[in-house]
């Protein structure tokens, strides 16, 4: 049996196990999706949202990309964000990175990696913002992990710059924004920050006019 066939077999086994535990499990999932959380995570296969949080399918709406980025030109991310916030009305947005992130480490390097250079440039910009602090860290692993933390912090801040989040804050005082980092070596999540839905938490230059936000559909 090859690895691909093994996946199909494991899926069948999982489906049967879930049905045995709860015969209505898939019926409920098929007819509703009411997650309270939007997860913006890294594409790294070692950081699956449901498994590390102990949640079932249907509890977390998930978007993943290299190094858990919130890029203002990424229509995929913005579409997921809008659907989660405006349709699903999630109560929390979690940006979850992980220590030892390959994308963050690649951004520190000077290697020409082709198309991904354009994506990694966003992380390099974070490095530039905190250059003085990061340049003082001599240990490479420690430097990567600190940039991981700072990158999560900046991506949370970038969420606040979107009209999507600002409109939701104006209309329903949510969602809350959280920054997490996951340890591959111990399986534990560390909460770095939580941002309350308060307009004062948004830098004034990025705030949209409230009357114009109300007109957005």
Short mmCIF file of C-alpha atoms in Angstrom, two decimals:
data_model
loop_
_atom_site.label_atom_id
_atom_site.label_comp_id
_atom_site.label_asym_id
_atom_site.label_seq_id
_atom_site.Cartn_x
_atom_site.Cartn_y
_atom_site.Cartn_z
CA UNK A 1 0.00 0.00 0.00
CA UNK A 2 1.42 3.40 -0.97
CA UNK A 3 1.13 6.54 1.15
CA UNK A 4 -1.69 7.95 -0.97
CA UNK A 5 -3.83 4.83 -0.58
CA UNK A 6 -3.11 4.88 3.14
CA UNK A 7 -4.71 8.33 3.40
CA UNK A 8 -7.96 7.06 1.89
CA UNK A 9 -7.99 4.08 4.21
CA UNK A 10 -7.37 6.26 7.24
CA UNK A 11 -10.18 8.57 6.17
CA UNK A 12 -12.60 5.65 6.04
CA UNK A 13 -11.50 4.49 9.46
CA UNK A 14 -11.86 8.00 10.91
CA UNK A 15 -15.34 8.42 9.41
CA UNK A 16 -16.50 5.13 10.88
CA UNK A 17 -15.04 5.99 14.29
CA UNK A 18 -16.72 9.40 14.41
CA UNK A 19 -20.07 7.88 13.40
CA UNK A 20 -19.77 5.26 16.11
CA UNK A 21 -19.15 7.94 18.71
CA UNK A 22 -21.96 10.18 17.48
CA UNK A 23 -24.30 8.94 14.76
CA UNK A 24 -25.49 12.50 14.02
CA UNK A 25 -22.01 14.04 13.83
CA UNK A 26 -21.77 14.37 10.05
CA UNK A 27 -25.44 15.27 9.70
CA UNK A 28 -24.92 18.28 11.92
CA UNK A 29 -21.75 19.30 10.11
CA UNK A 30 -23.44 19.06 6.74
CA UNK A 31 -26.21 21.47 7.73
CA UNK A 32 -24.41 24.14 9.70
CA UNK A 33 -21.13 25.95 10.15
CA UNK A 34 -20.96 28.22 13.17
CA UNK A 35 -17.34 28.50 14.23
CA UNK A 36 -16.43 31.11 16.81
CA UNK A 37 -12.81 31.29 15.67
CA UNK A 38 -10.92 32.28 12.56
CA UNK A 39 -7.43 30.76 12.50
CA UNK A 40 -4.73 32.40 10.38
CA UNK A 41 -1.85 29.98 10.59
CA UNK A 42 1.29 28.78 8.87
CA UNK A 43 1.08 26.20 6.10
CA UNK A 44 3.59 24.03 7.98
CA UNK A 45 2.14 20.53 8.18
CA UNK A 46 3.20 20.22 11.82
CA UNK A 47 0.79 22.93 13.01
CA UNK A 48 -2.79 21.69 12.36
CA UNK A 49 -5.32 23.98 14.00
CA UNK A 50 -7.86 21.37 15.15
CA UNK A 51 -5.38 18.91 16.55
CA UNK A 52 -3.33 21.32 18.64
CA UNK A 53 -6.42 23.00 20.09
CA UNK A 54 -8.36 19.78 20.67
CA UNK A 55 -11.34 21.00 18.64
CA UNK A 56 -13.66 19.16 16.29
CA UNK A 57 -14.33 19.93 12.62
CA UNK A 58 -16.67 22.91 12.37
CA UNK A 59 -15.28 24.76 15.38
CA UNK A 60 -12.47 26.70 13.67
CA UNK A 61 -12.53 28.43 10.27
CA UNK A 62 -9.01 28.11 8.89
CA UNK A 63 -6.75 30.04 6.55
CA UNK A 64 -3.10 29.04 6.18
CA UNK A 65 -0.18 30.45 4.25
CA UNK A 66 3.60 30.57 4.55
CA UNK A 67 4.50 32.24 7.86
CA UNK A 68 0.88 33.14 8.78
CA UNK A 69 0.89 36.46 6.96
CA UNK A 70 -1.82 39.13 6.70
CA UNK A 71 -0.89 40.81 3.42
CA UNK A 72 -3.10 43.69 2.32
CA UNK A 73 -2.93 42.62 -1.36
CA UNK A 74 -3.72 38.94 -0.70
CA UNK A 75 -7.27 38.51 -2.02
CA UNK A 76 -7.40 34.95 -0.74
CA UNK A 77 -6.74 36.04 2.84
CA UNK A 78 -9.07 39.03 2.57
CA UNK A 79 -11.88 36.88 1.16
CA UNK A 80 -11.54 34.41 4.02
CA UNK A 81 -11.41 37.27 6.52
CA UNK A 82 -14.51 38.93 5.13
CA UNK A 83 -16.52 35.70 5.06
CA UNK A 84 -15.45 34.76 8.58
CA UNK A 85 -16.15 38.19 10.06
CA UNK A 86 -19.23 39.28 8.14
CA UNK A 87 -21.03 36.00 7.41
CA UNK A 88 -19.89 33.57 10.08
CA UNK A 89 -19.47 36.41 12.58
CA UNK A 90 -16.55 34.81 14.37
CA UNK A 91 -15.85 36.14 17.84
CA UNK A 92 -12.08 35.66 17.77
CA UNK A 93 -9.32 35.84 15.16
CA UNK A 94 -6.18 33.94 16.05
CA UNK A 95 -2.91 34.54 14.22
CA UNK A 96 -0.80 31.50 15.10
CA UNK A 97 2.83 31.15 14.11
CA UNK A 98 5.37 28.65 15.35
CA UNK A 99 8.94 28.65 16.55
CA UNK A 100 11.46 27.45 13.99
CA UNK A 101 9.33 28.72 11.09
CA UNK A 102 11.05 27.96 7.79
CA UNK A 103 9.47 30.96 6.09
CA UNK A 104 10.76 33.34 8.74
CA UNK A 105 14.20 31.75 8.62
CA UNK A 106 14.27 32.04 4.83
CA UNK A 107 13.39 35.73 5.11
CA UNK A 108 16.48 36.31 7.24
CA UNK A 109 18.70 34.74 4.61
CA UNK A 110 19.97 36.38 1.44
CA UNK A 111 19.11 33.41 -0.76
CA UNK A 112 17.34 33.98 -4.06
CA UNK A 113 14.37 31.62 -3.80
CA UNK A 114 12.42 32.65 -6.88
CA UNK A 115 8.74 33.55 -6.68
CA UNK A 116 8.65 33.16 -2.92
CA UNK A 117 11.01 36.14 -2.66
CA UNK A 118 7.99 38.39 -3.15
CA UNK A 119 6.18 36.79 -0.22
CA UNK A 120 9.18 36.74 2.07
CA UNK A 121 9.74 40.42 1.46
CA UNK A 122 6.81 41.11 3.79
CA UNK A 123 8.69 39.36 6.59
CA UNK A 124 11.87 41.24 5.73
CA UNK A 125 9.92 44.45 6.24
CA UNK A 126 9.07 43.26 9.76
CA UNK A 127 12.76 42.58 10.34
CA UNK A 128 13.57 46.09 9.18
CA UNK A 129 11.11 47.56 11.67
CA UNK A 130 12.82 45.76 14.55
CA UNK A 131 16.32 45.70 13.06
CA UNK A 132 18.05 47.26 16.05
CA UNK A 133 16.66 44.66 18.46
CA UNK A 134 17.18 41.68 16.16
CA UNK A 135 20.74 42.61 15.20
CA UNK A 136 21.72 42.37 18.84
CA UNK A 137 20.70 38.69 18.98
CA UNK A 138 23.76 36.64 18.03
CA UNK A 139 22.27 33.15 18.31
CA UNK A 140 20.63 32.29 14.99
CA UNK A 141 17.83 30.15 16.46
CA UNK A 142 16.97 32.78 19.03
CA UNK A 143 16.94 35.46 16.33
CA UNK A 144 14.56 33.42 14.15
CA UNK A 145 12.24 32.73 17.06
CA UNK A 146 12.16 36.36 18.13
CA UNK A 147 11.31 37.39 14.57
CA UNK A 148 8.56 34.76 14.61
CA UNK A 149 7.05 36.53 17.63
CA UNK A 150 7.44 39.99 16.15
CA UNK A 151 5.95 38.84 12.87
CA UNK A 152 2.85 37.52 14.64
CA UNK A 153 2.54 40.83 16.43
CA UNK A 154 2.72 42.76 13.16
CA UNK A 155 0.20 40.51 11.40
CA UNK A 156 -2.28 41.10 14.22
CA UNK A 157 -1.73 44.83 13.79
CA UNK A 158 -2.32 44.49 10.05
CA UNK A 159 -5.71 42.89 10.68
CA UNK A 160 -6.77 46.06 12.45
CA UNK A 161 -5.90 48.10 9.38
CA UNK A 162 -8.60 46.37 7.30
CA UNK A 163 -12.02 47.91 6.77
CA UNK A 164 -13.44 44.43 7.42
CA UNK A 165 -12.32 44.32 11.03
CA UNK A 166 -13.00 48.00 11.67
CA UNK A 167 -16.55 47.72 10.35
CA UNK A 168 -17.22 44.71 12.60
CA UNK A 169 -15.81 46.52 15.59
CA UNK A 170 -18.14 49.43 14.86
CA UNK A 171 -21.21 47.23 14.40
CA UNK A 172 -20.82 44.51 17.01
CA UNK A 173 -17.72 45.22 19.12
CA UNK A 174 -15.91 42.15 17.83
CA UNK A 175 -14.00 40.09 16.99
CA UNK A 176 -11.09 40.00 19.40
CA UNK A 177 -7.66 39.51 17.81
CA UNK A 178 -5.11 37.17 19.36
CA UNK A 179 -1.48 36.42 18.61
CA UNK A 180 -0.25 32.90 19.42
CA UNK A 181 3.02 31.06 18.90
CA UNK A 182 3.23 27.26 18.91
CA UNK A 183 6.19 25.26 20.15
CA UNK A 184 7.06 22.35 17.89
CA UNK A 185 9.21 20.86 20.64
CA UNK A 186 6.50 20.67 23.30
CA UNK A 187 3.15 21.10 21.53
CA UNK A 188 2.19 24.10 23.66
CA UNK A 189 0.69 27.41 22.60
CA UNK A 190 2.00 30.66 24.05
CA UNK A 191 -0.32 33.66 23.96
CA UNK A 192 1.66 36.72 22.89
CA UNK A 193 -1.08 39.33 22.79
CA UNK A 194 -4.81 39.98 22.74
CA UNK A 195 -6.28 43.08 21.12
CA UNK A 196 -9.66 44.22 22.36
CA UNK A 197 -12.19 45.60 19.82
CA UNK A 198 -11.56 49.23 20.69
CA UNK A 199 -11.05 51.89 18.00
CA UNK A 200 -8.30 53.40 20.16
CA UNK A 201 -6.20 50.29 19.47
CA UNK A 202 -5.96 51.28 15.80
CA UNK A 203 -3.31 53.78 14.75
CA UNK A 204 -5.20 56.92 13.64
CA UNK A 205 -3.65 56.95 10.15
CA UNK A 206 -5.24 53.56 9.44
CA UNK A 207 -8.70 54.35 10.76
CA UNK A 208 -11.52 54.59 8.23
CA UNK A 209 -14.29 57.15 8.54
CA UNK A 210 -17.05 55.59 10.64
CA UNK A 211 -19.89 56.95 8.51
CA UNK A 212 -18.29 55.50 5.38
CA UNK A 213 -17.75 52.16 7.11
CA UNK A 214 -21.46 51.98 7.86
CA UNK A 215 -22.21 52.28 4.14
CA UNK A 216 -20.04 49.29 3.22
CA UNK A 217 -21.94 46.20 2.16
#
